[in-house]
XYZ file of C-alpha atoms in Angstrom:
747
model
C -2.261 15.167 -13.736
C -5.461 12.925 -13.725
C -6.715 9.833 -16.058
C -8.802 12.361 -18.096
C -5.197 14.302 -18.841
C -3.767 10.883 -19.803
C -6.927 10.167 -22.062
C -7.041 13.760 -23.427
C -3.109 13.217 -24.713
C -3.681 9.784 -26.138
C -7.552 11.005 -28.415
C -4.900 14.061 -29.670
C -2.069 11.492 -30.194
C -4.573 8.880 -31.762
C -5.363 12.325 -34.459
C -2.312 13.120 -35.335
C -1.687 9.040 -36.391
C -4.967 9.040 -37.634
C -4.210 11.857 -40.216
C -0.201 10.815 -41.031
C -2.045 7.430 -41.976
C -4.184 9.190 -44.439
C -1.677 11.651 -45.435
C 0.792 8.006 -46.593
C -2.426 6.938 -48.846
C -2.470 3.722 -46.006
C -4.584 1.079 -47.450
C -7.900 0.519 -46.315
C -8.286 -2.780 -46.165
C -5.533 -5.893 -45.131
C -3.101 -2.854 -43.187
C -3.913 -0.897 -39.834
C -2.052 1.651 -37.800
C -2.335 0.357 -34.288
C -0.741 1.468 -30.633
C 1.108 -1.078 -28.648
C 2.290 -1.461 -25.074
C 1.384 1.809 -22.911
C 0.058 3.956 -25.790
C -2.100 0.883 -26.718
C -3.602 1.050 -23.545
C -4.215 4.805 -23.479
C -1.795 5.748 -20.770
C 0.640 8.613 -22.129
C 3.195 10.845 -19.471
C 3.558 13.839 -20.642
C 6.995 12.456 -22.982
C 5.449 9.372 -23.137
C 6.811 7.671 -26.390
C 4.262 7.036 -29.214
C 4.582 2.815 -29.754
C 3.140 1.963 -32.928
C 3.167 -0.591 -35.257
C 1.864 -0.637 -39.403
C 0.711 -4.121 -39.846
C -0.326 -5.580 -42.546
C -1.960 -9.317 -43.863
C 1.230 -11.306 -45.247
C -0.190 -11.170 -48.715
C -0.542 -7.657 -48.986
C 2.182 -4.478 -49.347
C 1.643 -1.655 -47.639
C 3.672 0.165 -50.427
C 4.277 3.448 -49.347
C 2.504 4.241 -46.609
C 4.915 1.518 -44.851
C 8.288 4.937 -45.291
C 5.922 7.809 -45.542
C 3.340 7.188 -42.501
C 6.543 8.572 -39.684
C 7.318 11.404 -41.479
C 4.367 13.699 -40.356
C 4.566 12.357 -36.694
C 8.342 13.283 -36.336
C 7.560 16.451 -37.479
C 5.231 17.239 -34.643
C 8.171 16.988 -32.708
C 6.766 12.947 -30.946
C 9.141 10.720 -30.240
C 8.219 7.063 -31.784
C 8.692 3.422 -31.616
C 7.837 2.549 -34.885
C 8.308 -0.800 -36.856
C 6.049 -2.634 -39.940
C 4.986 -6.040 -39.831
C 3.094 -8.951 -41.645
C 0.491 -10.485 -39.219
C 2.803 -13.804 -39.407
C 5.901 -11.981 -38.271
C 3.615 -10.096 -35.348
C 3.281 -14.053 -33.624
C 6.881 -14.768 -34.638
C 8.270 -11.256 -32.892
C 5.851 -12.200 -29.512
C 7.178 -16.099 -29.867
C 10.959 -14.703 -30.009
C 10.867 -11.734 -27.410
C 9.087 -11.785 -24.008
C 8.396 -7.200 -24.167
C 7.144 -7.867 -27.353
C 4.475 -10.299 -26.669
C 3.618 -8.244 -23.480
C 3.151 -5.028 -25.440
C 0.767 -6.867 -28.048
C -1.954 -7.421 -25.500
C -2.880 -4.231 -25.356
C -3.086 -3.587 -29.286
C -5.617 -0.677 -30.401
C -6.571 0.719 -33.698
C -5.419 4.134 -34.855
C -5.998 3.660 -38.821
C -6.366 1.266 -41.632
C -8.509 -1.605 -41.228
C -10.126 -2.171 -38.190
C -10.852 -5.920 -38.763
C -7.077 -6.476 -39.364
C -6.609 -4.875 -35.423
C -9.592 -7.289 -33.955
C -7.752 -10.451 -35.833
C -4.328 -9.453 -34.845
C -5.664 -8.799 -30.947
C -7.597 -11.525 -30.979
C -4.395 -13.817 -32.631
C -1.954 -12.580 -29.501
C -4.624 -13.035 -26.911
C -5.085 -16.728 -28.208
C -1.197 -17.315 -28.482
C -0.496 -16.212 -25.135
C -2.914 -17.797 -23.589
C -2.470 -21.297 -25.273
C 1.518 -20.635 -24.986
C 1.465 -19.304 -21.640
C 2.204 -22.265 -18.963
C 5.707 -22.997 -21.154
C 6.613 -19.163 -20.826
C 5.684 -18.030 -17.797
C 8.856 -19.508 -16.011
C 11.085 -17.195 -18.276
C 8.938 -14.105 -17.913
C 8.834 -15.142 -13.953
C 12.795 -14.891 -14.411
C 12.532 -11.734 -16.114
C 10.564 -10.191 -13.480
C 13.482 -11.542 -11.185
C 16.150 -10.119 -12.324
C 14.919 -7.011 -12.649
C 13.322 -6.430 -9.345
C 17.197 -7.586 -8.011
C 18.740 -4.602 -10.690
C 16.052 -1.853 -9.417
C 15.097 -2.725 -5.843
C 11.509 -2.131 -4.185
C 9.722 1.291 -4.869
C 8.305 0.958 -1.666
C 12.089 1.071 -0.001
C 14.405 2.100 -2.819
C 15.815 5.878 -1.955
C 15.564 6.969 -5.051
C 12.684 4.559 -6.083
C 11.952 4.042 -10.014
C 7.981 4.307 -10.531
C 7.970 2.243 -13.314
C 11.118 -0.685 -13.080
C 11.002 -1.060 -9.788
C 9.730 -3.933 -7.897
C 5.999 -2.959 -6.863
C 5.697 -0.164 -10.294
C 4.128 0.231 -13.571
C 5.747 -2.262 -14.830
C 4.273 -5.451 -12.297
C 1.165 -3.972 -12.822
C 1.618 -4.746 -16.544
C 2.617 -8.106 -15.873
C -0.338 -8.908 -13.890
C -2.483 -7.281 -16.417
C -0.756 -10.478 -18.677
C -1.080 -13.264 -16.119
C -4.536 -12.253 -15.525
C -5.135 -12.796 -19.817
C -3.387 -16.225 -19.195
C -6.729 -17.224 -17.281
C -5.077 -19.769 -15.413
C -4.721 -18.145 -12.114
C -6.268 -15.714 -9.987
C -5.182 -12.513 -10.375
C -6.419 -9.429 -7.840
C -7.645 -6.722 -10.144
C -10.127 -4.807 -8.604
C -7.165 -4.541 -5.655
C -4.412 -3.533 -8.348
C -6.485 -1.491 -10.698
C -6.532 2.144 -8.174
C -3.081 1.237 -7.083
C -1.189 1.309 -10.736
C -3.710 4.414 -11.627
C -2.609 6.191 -8.364
C 1.213 5.866 -9.483
C 0.118 6.801 -13.181
C -0.865 10.214 -11.471
C 2.516 10.215 -9.750
C 4.447 9.949 -12.973
C 2.239 12.350 -14.717
C 3.729 14.746 -12.084
C 6.864 13.796 -11.695
C 7.827 13.732 -15.790
C 5.661 17.349 -15.915
C 8.531 18.499 -13.056
C 11.570 17.354 -15.098
C 10.100 18.223 -18.303
C 11.214 15.501 -20.019
C 10.569 11.327 -19.674
C 11.984 9.861 -16.552
C 10.306 7.796 -13.925
C 12.655 8.151 -11.349
C 11.925 9.987 -8.395
C 14.714 12.743 -6.858
C 15.385 13.234 -3.086
C 14.737 16.463 -3.442
C 11.573 15.971 -5.488
C 9.250 15.105 -2.796
C 8.681 18.460 -1.793
C 7.331 19.393 -5.248
C 5.531 16.414 -5.843
C 3.450 16.280 -2.702
C 2.487 20.346 -3.677
C 1.018 18.544 -7.202
C -0.374 15.944 -5.345
C -1.854 17.593 -2.736
C -0.120 16.338 0.599
C 1.114 18.489 3.219
C 4.787 17.747 3.037
C 7.435 15.619 0.970
C 7.099 12.785 3.983
C 3.809 12.658 3.150
C 4.308 12.638 -0.272
C 6.856 9.485 0.394
C 4.392 7.357 2.036
C 2.275 7.800 -0.650
C 3.870 6.845 -3.245
C 5.616 3.672 -1.181
C 2.170 2.908 0.075
C 0.853 2.181 -3.365
C 4.255 0.706 -4.686
C 4.168 -1.841 -1.388
C 0.618 -3.099 -2.477
C 1.487 -3.567 -6.033
C 4.678 -6.049 -4.512
C 2.467 -7.739 -2.330
C -0.350 -8.265 -5.242
C 2.365 -9.633 -7.457
C 3.919 -12.131 -5.139
C 0.167 -13.411 -4.250
C -0.372 -14.009 -7.901
C 3.535 -15.462 -8.546
C 3.047 -17.688 -5.166
C -0.266 -18.900 -7.578
C 1.510 -18.825 -10.595
C 3.994 -21.219 -8.723
C 1.477 -23.351 -7.481
C 0.093 -24.227 -10.826
C 2.778 -24.746 -12.710
C 3.939 -27.067 -10.193
C 0.314 -28.983 -10.071
C -2.073 -28.007 -13.047
C -5.517 -28.057 -11.584
C -8.544 -30.342 -13.093
C -11.871 -29.152 -13.350
C -12.963 -31.433 -10.610
C -10.063 -29.950 -7.422
C -10.544 -26.510 -8.876
C -14.155 -27.021 -7.362
C -13.870 -29.025 -4.828
C -10.344 -27.556 -3.166
C -8.996 -29.668 -0.436
C -8.748 -28.596 2.527
C -5.566 -30.076 4.969
C -5.786 -29.144 8.592
C -2.694 -27.228 10.131
C -3.712 -26.009 13.592
C -6.937 -25.238 15.270
C -9.368 -22.950 12.890
C -6.514 -22.940 9.962
C -6.109 -25.449 7.055
C -3.648 -25.193 4.052
C -5.858 -24.807 0.493
C -3.476 -24.934 -2.256
C -0.599 -23.366 -0.953
C -2.919 -20.934 0.536
C -3.562 -20.701 4.266
C -7.311 -20.360 4.991
C -9.584 -21.122 8.396
C -11.852 -24.101 8.078
C -15.484 -24.332 9.013
C -14.707 -24.852 12.431
C -12.637 -21.267 13.134
C -14.640 -18.315 15.498
C -12.765 -15.488 15.173
C -14.728 -13.712 17.659
C -14.277 -16.532 19.925
C -10.355 -16.631 19.025
C -8.144 -14.056 19.941
C -4.931 -15.978 19.651
C -6.852 -17.008 15.807
C -4.994 -14.372 14.299
C -0.937 -15.031 15.316
C -1.829 -18.704 14.588
C -2.737 -18.388 11.104
C 0.203 -16.112 10.544
C 2.402 -18.394 12.130
C 0.987 -21.829 10.730
C 1.911 -19.690 6.876
C 5.008 -18.160 7.732
C 6.491 -21.554 9.344
C 5.043 -23.021 6.300
C 6.438 -20.769 3.701
C 2.675 -20.464 1.966
C 0.478 -17.482 1.247
C -1.776 -16.295 4.297
C -4.886 -15.598 2.041
C -6.298 -11.757 1.632
C -9.299 -12.169 2.667
C -8.482 -14.660 5.918
C -6.330 -12.158 6.864
C -8.703 -9.107 6.038
C -11.486 -10.831 7.895
C -9.357 -11.912 11.027
C -8.456 -7.875 11.250
C -11.905 -7.173 10.841
C -13.678 -9.770 13.747
C -11.164 -11.493 15.706
C -11.349 -10.934 19.549
C -9.232 -8.414 21.295
C -5.982 -10.354 23.225
C -6.387 -10.230 26.388
C -3.515 -7.956 28.618
C -1.089 -9.577 29.016
C -1.240 -12.160 26.107
C -1.882 -15.481 27.162
C 1.512 -17.754 26.029
C -0.393 -19.237 22.960
C 0.022 -16.074 21.815
C 4.001 -15.224 22.354
C 4.296 -18.677 21.144
C 2.746 -18.411 18.156
C 4.045 -14.519 17.644
C 7.551 -16.001 17.501
C 6.652 -18.872 15.200
C 5.239 -16.213 13.001
C 8.697 -14.410 13.258
C 11.062 -16.764 12.927
C 9.412 -18.528 9.720
C 11.147 -18.534 6.264
C 7.628 -17.098 5.162
C 7.506 -13.654 7.730
C 8.153 -11.179 4.675
C 4.980 -12.465 2.278
C 2.529 -12.462 6.004
C 3.520 -9.905 6.783
C 3.343 -7.805 4.209
C -0.114 -9.201 3.925
C -0.843 -8.275 7.293
C -0.114 -5.141 6.593
C -2.395 -4.419 3.443
C -5.302 -5.978 5.833
C -4.976 -3.799 8.232
C -3.835 -6.713 10.845
C -1.100 -5.250 12.059
C -1.791 -2.523 14.021
C -4.579 -4.707 15.790
C -0.731 -6.962 17.017
C 0.916 -3.589 17.186
C -0.129 -0.798 17.506
C 3.387 1.090 17.548
C 4.262 -0.021 14.536
C 2.724 3.133 13.442
C 5.329 5.001 14.109
C 7.748 3.255 11.383
C 5.702 2.466 8.830
C 7.517 3.432 5.698
C 9.515 5.686 7.206
C 13.041 6.481 5.258
C 15.923 5.386 7.017
C 18.744 8.855 7.199
C 21.558 6.417 7.148
C 22.093 5.886 2.887
C 24.083 2.681 4.221
C 20.014 1.128 4.498
C 18.658 -0.490 1.304
C 15.212 -0.616 3.009
C 12.675 2.424 4.832
C 12.446 1.037 8.473
C 9.572 -1.014 8.787
C 10.903 -3.352 5.631
C 14.425 -3.404 7.797
C 12.898 -3.836 10.570
C 11.086 -7.341 8.912
C 14.538 -8.234 7.333
C 16.006 -8.505 10.488
C 14.094 -11.042 12.089
C 14.957 -13.195 8.699
C 18.750 -12.652 9.325
C 17.391 -13.226 12.936
C 16.010 -16.346 12.435
C 18.837 -17.610 10.249
C 20.966 -17.751 14.164
C 18.834 -18.476 16.901
C 20.895 -21.645 17.125
C 23.673 -19.362 18.884
C 21.053 -18.077 21.874
C 19.366 -20.099 24.200
C 16.156 -16.987 24.321
C 15.246 -17.335 20.733
C 11.561 -15.998 21.666
C 13.722 -12.847 23.422
C 15.824 -12.257 20.344
C 13.119 -12.678 17.896
C 11.194 -10.294 19.589
C 13.701 -7.554 20.548
C 14.603 -7.300 16.395
C 11.178 -7.157 15.983
C 11.593 -3.556 18.210
C 14.613 -2.759 17.613
C 14.000 0.251 15.738
C 10.984 0.854 16.856
C 12.089 4.229 18.432
C 12.797 5.537 15.315
C 10.821 8.953 13.765
C 11.023 11.035 16.923
C 13.734 13.599 17.550
C 15.350 11.423 20.710
C 18.093 8.826 19.780
C 15.933 5.871 18.531
C 17.501 2.754 20.455
C 16.934 5.512 23.796
C 13.499 6.591 22.665
C 12.709 2.741 22.097
C 13.768 1.187 25.073
C 10.346 2.548 27.153
C 8.600 1.681 24.323
C 9.467 -2.123 23.484
C 9.303 -2.715 27.646
C 5.570 -2.123 27.593
C 5.005 -3.781 24.308
C 7.118 -6.618 26.205
C 4.961 -6.907 29.021
C 1.755 -6.708 27.257
C 3.157 -9.916 25.072
C 3.173 -11.012 29.015
C 6.596 -11.904 29.014
C 8.267 -12.553 32.674
C 10.006 -9.252 34.234
C 13.205 -11.021 32.964
C 12.549 -11.095 29.320
C 10.876 -7.976 29.555
C 14.276 -6.393 31.022
C 16.260 -8.513 28.199
C 14.256 -7.089 25.501
C 14.365 -3.415 27.052
C 17.964 -4.017 27.447
C 18.652 -5.225 23.646
C 16.555 -2.546 22.809
C 18.661 0.044 24.589
C 22.262 -0.823 23.727
C 21.214 -3.167 20.214
C 24.370 -0.524 18.661
C 26.491 -0.784 21.256
C 28.286 -3.620 20.192
C 28.648 -2.342 16.651
C 29.827 0.930 17.631
C 32.484 0.263 20.302
C 34.025 -2.229 18.550
C 35.094 0.306 15.348
C 35.693 3.297 17.454
C 37.324 2.073 20.953
C 40.279 0.394 21.432
C 39.727 -2.629 22.942
C 42.927 -3.221 24.741
C 41.670 -0.273 27.110
C 40.148 -1.864 29.729
C 37.779 0.941 29.835
C 36.535 -0.223 26.743
C 35.788 -3.815 28.122
C 34.073 -2.320 30.881
C 31.566 0.130 28.877
C 30.740 -2.977 27.188
C 30.387 -4.790 30.048
C 28.776 -2.921 32.124
C 25.909 -1.642 30.093
C 24.855 -5.408 28.504
C 25.002 -7.315 32.812
C 25.095 -10.762 31.871
C 26.319 -13.329 29.705
C 22.832 -14.066 28.544
C 22.598 -10.993 27.091
C 25.556 -10.550 25.692
C 24.816 -13.901 23.783
C 21.817 -12.146 22.630
C 23.715 -9.045 21.651
C 26.160 -9.862 19.653
C 23.374 -12.298 17.791
C 21.213 -9.243 17.342
C 23.938 -7.303 16.136
C 24.978 -9.473 12.922
C 21.533 -9.702 12.293
C 20.487 -5.937 12.108
C 23.524 -5.296 10.207
C 23.001 -7.866 7.755
C 19.882 -6.349 7.096
C 20.995 -3.116 6.400
C 23.469 -4.206 3.256
C 26.145 -6.660 2.549
C 28.888 -3.404 3.306
C 27.528 -3.169 7.184
C 28.727 -7.021 7.808
C 32.159 -6.992 6.461
C 34.565 -9.469 7.418
C 36.550 -6.801 9.050
C 33.295 -5.881 11.243
C 32.330 -8.926 12.143
C 35.925 -10.072 13.447
C 36.165 -6.239 15.527
C 33.346 -7.393 16.810
C 33.233 -11.049 18.022
C 36.582 -10.279 19.485
C 35.173 -7.552 21.852
C 32.461 -9.710 22.708
C 34.984 -12.499 23.758
C 36.678 -10.235 25.765
C 33.416 -8.700 27.350
C 32.166 -12.148 28.056
C 35.492 -13.187 29.462
C 35.038 -10.373 31.759
C 31.302 -11.235 33.079
C 31.725 -15.140 33.321
C 32.466 -15.754 37.082
C 32.917 -19.233 36.643
C 29.273 -19.428 38.855
C 27.886 -23.241 38.064
C 24.266 -23.696 36.183
C 21.373 -22.979 38.431
C 20.473 -25.987 40.694
C 18.545 -28.544 39.446
C 14.933 -28.793 40.662
C 14.302 -31.883 41.876
C 11.361 -32.559 44.493
C 10.801 -35.818 46.138
C 7.318 -37.480 44.881
C 6.074 -40.367 46.892
C 6.962 -43.840 45.001
C 3.325 -45.995 44.163
C 3.555 -49.357 45.381
C 3.025 -50.526 41.510
C 6.981 -49.056 40.553
C 8.167 -50.619 43.682
C 6.998 -54.226 42.241
C 8.407 -53.172 39.515
C 6.347 -51.266 36.644
C 5.226 -47.893 35.694
C 3.026 -44.851 37.048
C 1.755 -42.462 34.987
C -0.156 -39.719 35.943
C -1.989 -37.134 33.850
C -3.151 -33.733 35.410
C -5.158 -30.941 33.488
C -3.519 -27.827 33.386
C -5.261 -25.429 31.386
C -4.976 -25.765 27.813
C -2.598 -28.822 28.034
C -1.350 -31.435 30.326
C 0.969 -32.168 33.125
C 2.058 -36.465 32.633
C 3.912 -37.769 35.592
C 6.314 -40.818 35.145
C 7.810 -42.374 38.033
C 9.100 -46.432 37.088
C 12.429 -48.190 38.083
C 15.052 -45.978 37.015
C 17.369 -47.247 33.636
C 19.414 -45.986 30.497
C 16.675 -45.280 28.426
C 13.777 -44.747 30.260
C 13.713 -41.373 29.497
C 14.485 -42.232 25.618
C 11.268 -43.793 25.792
C 9.399 -41.656 27.227
C 9.774 -38.713 24.371
C 9.316 -41.455 22.310
C 5.817 -42.203 23.287
C 5.024 -38.269 23.201
C 6.331 -37.508 19.498
C 4.918 -40.784 18.434
C 1.132 -39.598 19.257
C 2.414 -35.638 18.015
C 1.984 -34.680 21.742
C 3.632 -31.308 21.755
C 6.450 -30.881 24.943
C 6.599 -27.352 26.465
C 8.628 -28.508 29.175
C 10.162 -31.472 31.076
C 12.209 -32.471 33.779
C 13.451 -35.873 34.987
C 15.097 -36.829 37.733
C 16.575 -39.878 40.009
C 14.482 -40.693 43.235
C 16.224 -43.412 45.023
C 16.146 -46.736 42.500
C 13.255 -44.883 40.918
C 13.195 -42.909 37.931
C 10.897 -39.307 37.637
C 9.768 -37.564 35.346
C 7.364 -34.732 34.507
C 6.064 -33.244 31.429
C 4.140 -30.293 30.340
C 2.626 -30.657 27.660
C 0.412 -29.132 24.956
C -2.431 -30.825 24.821
C -5.626 -31.557 26.638
C -7.706 -34.780 27.734
C -4.831 -37.240 27.737
C -5.734 -41.055 28.206
C -2.697 -42.250 30.909
C -3.862 -45.358 30.641
C -3.319 -45.012 26.447
C -0.024 -43.708 27.100
C 1.327 -46.629 29.112
C 0.202 -49.368 26.630
C 2.305 -46.899 24.021
C 5.302 -46.825 26.706
C 4.787 -50.663 27.008
C 5.044 -51.790 23.741
C 7.706 -49.085 23.157
C 9.661 -50.959 25.576
C 8.884 -54.439 24.480
C 9.888 -53.780 20.684
C 6.479 -53.906 19.431
C 7.011 -50.400 18.514
C 10.303 -48.750 16.777
C 10.848 -45.011 17.592
C 13.799 -44.614 15.855
C 12.424 -45.550 12.631
C 9.366 -43.507 12.411
C 11.170 -40.461 14.174
C 14.329 -40.468 11.925
C 15.693 -36.762 10.885
C 15.115 -35.512 7.777
C 18.027 -35.669 5.578
C 18.150 -32.192 4.717
C 17.692 -29.041 7.823
C 17.490 -25.739 7.059
C 19.756 -25.413 10.404
C 22.059 -27.337 11.587
C 21.617 -28.930 15.051
C 24.045 -27.353 17.645
C 25.145 -29.529 20.338
C 28.007 -28.302 23.150
C 29.881 -29.396 26.461
C 29.662 -27.034 28.864
C 32.322 -28.249 31.269
C 31.635 -24.881 33.998
C 27.924 -25.648 34.374
C 28.366 -28.784 37.252
C 30.711 -29.949 39.263
C 29.309 -33.252 39.613
C 27.671 -34.098 36.175
C 28.661 -33.204 32.711
C 25.849 -30.799 31.412
C 24.923 -30.642 27.033
C 23.303 -28.615 26.072
C 21.635 -28.947 22.769
C 19.510 -26.698 20.266
C 17.616 -28.421 17.323
C 14.931 -27.013 15.205
C 11.043 -27.754 16.936
C 9.806 -31.096 15.692
C 8.433 -34.111 17.137
C 11.446 -36.181 18.384
C 14.423 -33.978 18.863
C 14.250 -35.537 22.954
C 14.120 -38.940 21.934
C 16.822 -38.687 19.387
C 18.999 -37.073 22.332
C 18.307 -40.368 24.712
C 17.589 -42.479 22.616
C 21.736 -41.848 21.305
C 22.984 -41.067 25.073
C 21.783 -44.629 26.167
C 23.674 -46.376 23.216
C 26.476 -45.222 25.102
C 25.174 -46.309 28.139
C 25.031 -42.917 29.749
C 22.808 -41.940 32.100
C 20.652 -38.864 32.017
C 20.310 -37.861 35.717
C 18.666 -34.591 34.853
C 16.783 -33.190 31.644
C 15.380 -29.413 31.311
C 13.838 -29.577 28.125
C 12.297 -25.692 26.972
C 10.669 -25.001 23.421
C 11.498 -21.256 22.586
C 9.326 -20.378 19.567
C 10.142 -22.677 16.672
C 13.576 -23.943 18.429
C 14.250 -26.816 21.181
C 16.729 -25.392 23.706
C 17.269 -28.895 25.838
C 20.069 -28.919 28.598
C 20.803 -32.723 29.924
C 22.510 -33.476 32.872
C 24.479 -36.599 32.291
C 26.436 -38.958 34.490
C 28.467 -43.007 34.004
C 25.700 -45.397 34.526
C 27.248 -46.004 37.796
C 29.389 -43.357 39.037
C 30.075 -39.835 38.214
C 30.658 -36.974 35.537
C 31.983 -38.453 32.090
C 35.356 -37.784 31.105
C 36.899 -35.575 28.647
C 36.998 -37.878 25.641
C 33.378 -39.657 26.861
C 31.525 -36.146 27.430
C 32.641 -35.646 23.498
C 32.138 -38.999 22.921
C 28.091 -38.353 24.308
C 28.146 -34.727 22.144
C 29.483 -36.501 18.589
C 26.569 -39.081 19.249
C 24.135 -36.681 20.054
C 24.699 -35.113 16.842
C 24.654 -37.643 14.527
C 21.410 -38.539 15.859
C 19.997 -35.148 15.098
C 21.338 -35.127 12.258
C 20.036 -38.258 10.282
C 24.123 -40.040 10.975
C 23.997 -44.090 11.615
C 23.745 -44.947 15.551
C 26.085 -47.742 16.194
C 25.222 -49.625 18.954
C 21.357 -50.751 20.218
C 19.716 -49.427 23.297
C 19.567 -52.456 26.370
C 16.348 -51.850 27.777
C 16.632 -54.169 30.564
C 19.126 -51.394 32.091
């Protein structure tokens, strides 16, 4: 089944229609028989309907031809979808029904007055372009409703070649969007996939002997034979790849439509797009992430991940030409990966735009550069019917679900990488969690994780089904059940990660896979296992060290020292100790937009010492000291400029950990990584006259995980009431609620 055969079927149908028109005595002027829709495009499948319209000028009566022309077509055994309309009625019908409007963009002359057909085609095209901006939102809503009902061609177990997302209907819509002249549509990339899908549909209908667009599971083997492919698996990969590519192009185009409708471009801005820098070598142009003039892919192995992370975090389009260039020209990542590469990977995986970015990476071959093992699961069907998607798409959906749950874990970087790799062992005869463990261990090692994190990732991949399977098949009251899980999990940290991965994996599979009942069983089992694992041991000892106190600090002033460390800096601040000191220092860094990678703070005699690891090189200690003085003297107010956003995607979590220390109150804060988090926490505590005696600050992927050791200003650990008050104040500060008392900077 090829385009030549479709052309032959179309020519035969055209001849039949022309003969019917002549036999019915159709007028030579002011009346014409036209093909519309798929027939208008010349894309007749073996059992396609003939969509035909007898159109006439409004002042012309087609006479008996309006009724007689159809009989020869019916007698031929063809199924026809027909109507008789005046030219004005055609415009009105297009206005009333978007589907009619789309079909009339493909008007083709069959018989009668060719000038009328030309006027009709010109009129419908001009009408569509004139009203496109007003009609596109309704068309998009229609497309989304169809996608929700029919699922994706690339992932549905029984895909519909026409109506599924990524099918022929979407290709037709893209042609209509191109006809608006409002946005760029990647036509050269679309057309080969569209023609290949038409070939597949021809084979499906030929084998079924009827008009159908659905591929039943048992049809893949016969389809493989027709396509000249070795087996059913190859046929699935071929068809689903076509659907994935069309889906990608459709989503890309609709993103451009949405952007146009929000901000229609003038001729001037269309010619000179604005570039907004978002990361080194990366810029944003019309909601698409591109490379700036300074980008040097051959010299910057992290540039691909940096661009992908920016697009994912901003929920913007990763421009396909940009991704293709990076896949082609980027220097290979060293092994093990540098720290920035891991950070950018996690940011990409946790971003709201991951799905669109990953599709672009797939279509441009960039995924294979980052993760060669992905080929094992690419477009691999799930054996279980409970899964909505193929294995690769399920993995991406698991990452999206895990990103919404990262506030629950202390190692979101490990969580996101484990979510990416949890099904990497599928596609072999070995049970996939067993096969996946060594693969995941090797990948995590290549990515440069330390030994502890590598083992965590490998353990999560090995046992990612443990909680759900045990909770639903074993008696939780039997001590052997808890011991079985505890012996495999090994630690409370691994358990917390496993609980979240279990939920994300189930939610990504299908709504039924994470029912209220199943969730309650898993959480009850996890509670019992945690009780078994928790030995009551305290937190690791605080990492304090003796530093030499500079003379100026003994005289009551502040010392700021900066060291160049790799691609960042280490800032050491020594100052007379007081409540609010840490908040002021955090405010300086936040206002300067200096990213904090880690920080430690402790009290030494009567001075406060803090060491800040930041991601900005070439810092000037004198400038930092001036900024600190401005805050201390009240000339700059960090609170006003670092106020949190009114609406946050994920609420911060603030918890007191009473078991973690016998001498201090330990406060754990998990919040979105943004400038000002540390400042807001420390300032809120200073308002309560609570001293931060030690702080352990880390940025893991998109989340700040900060642990603060607190004491009363002149005493020991906080009382239960005061600890609750401190937690409430910190939570209020991070969510934008007002804080009552000012900081006493004299303390």
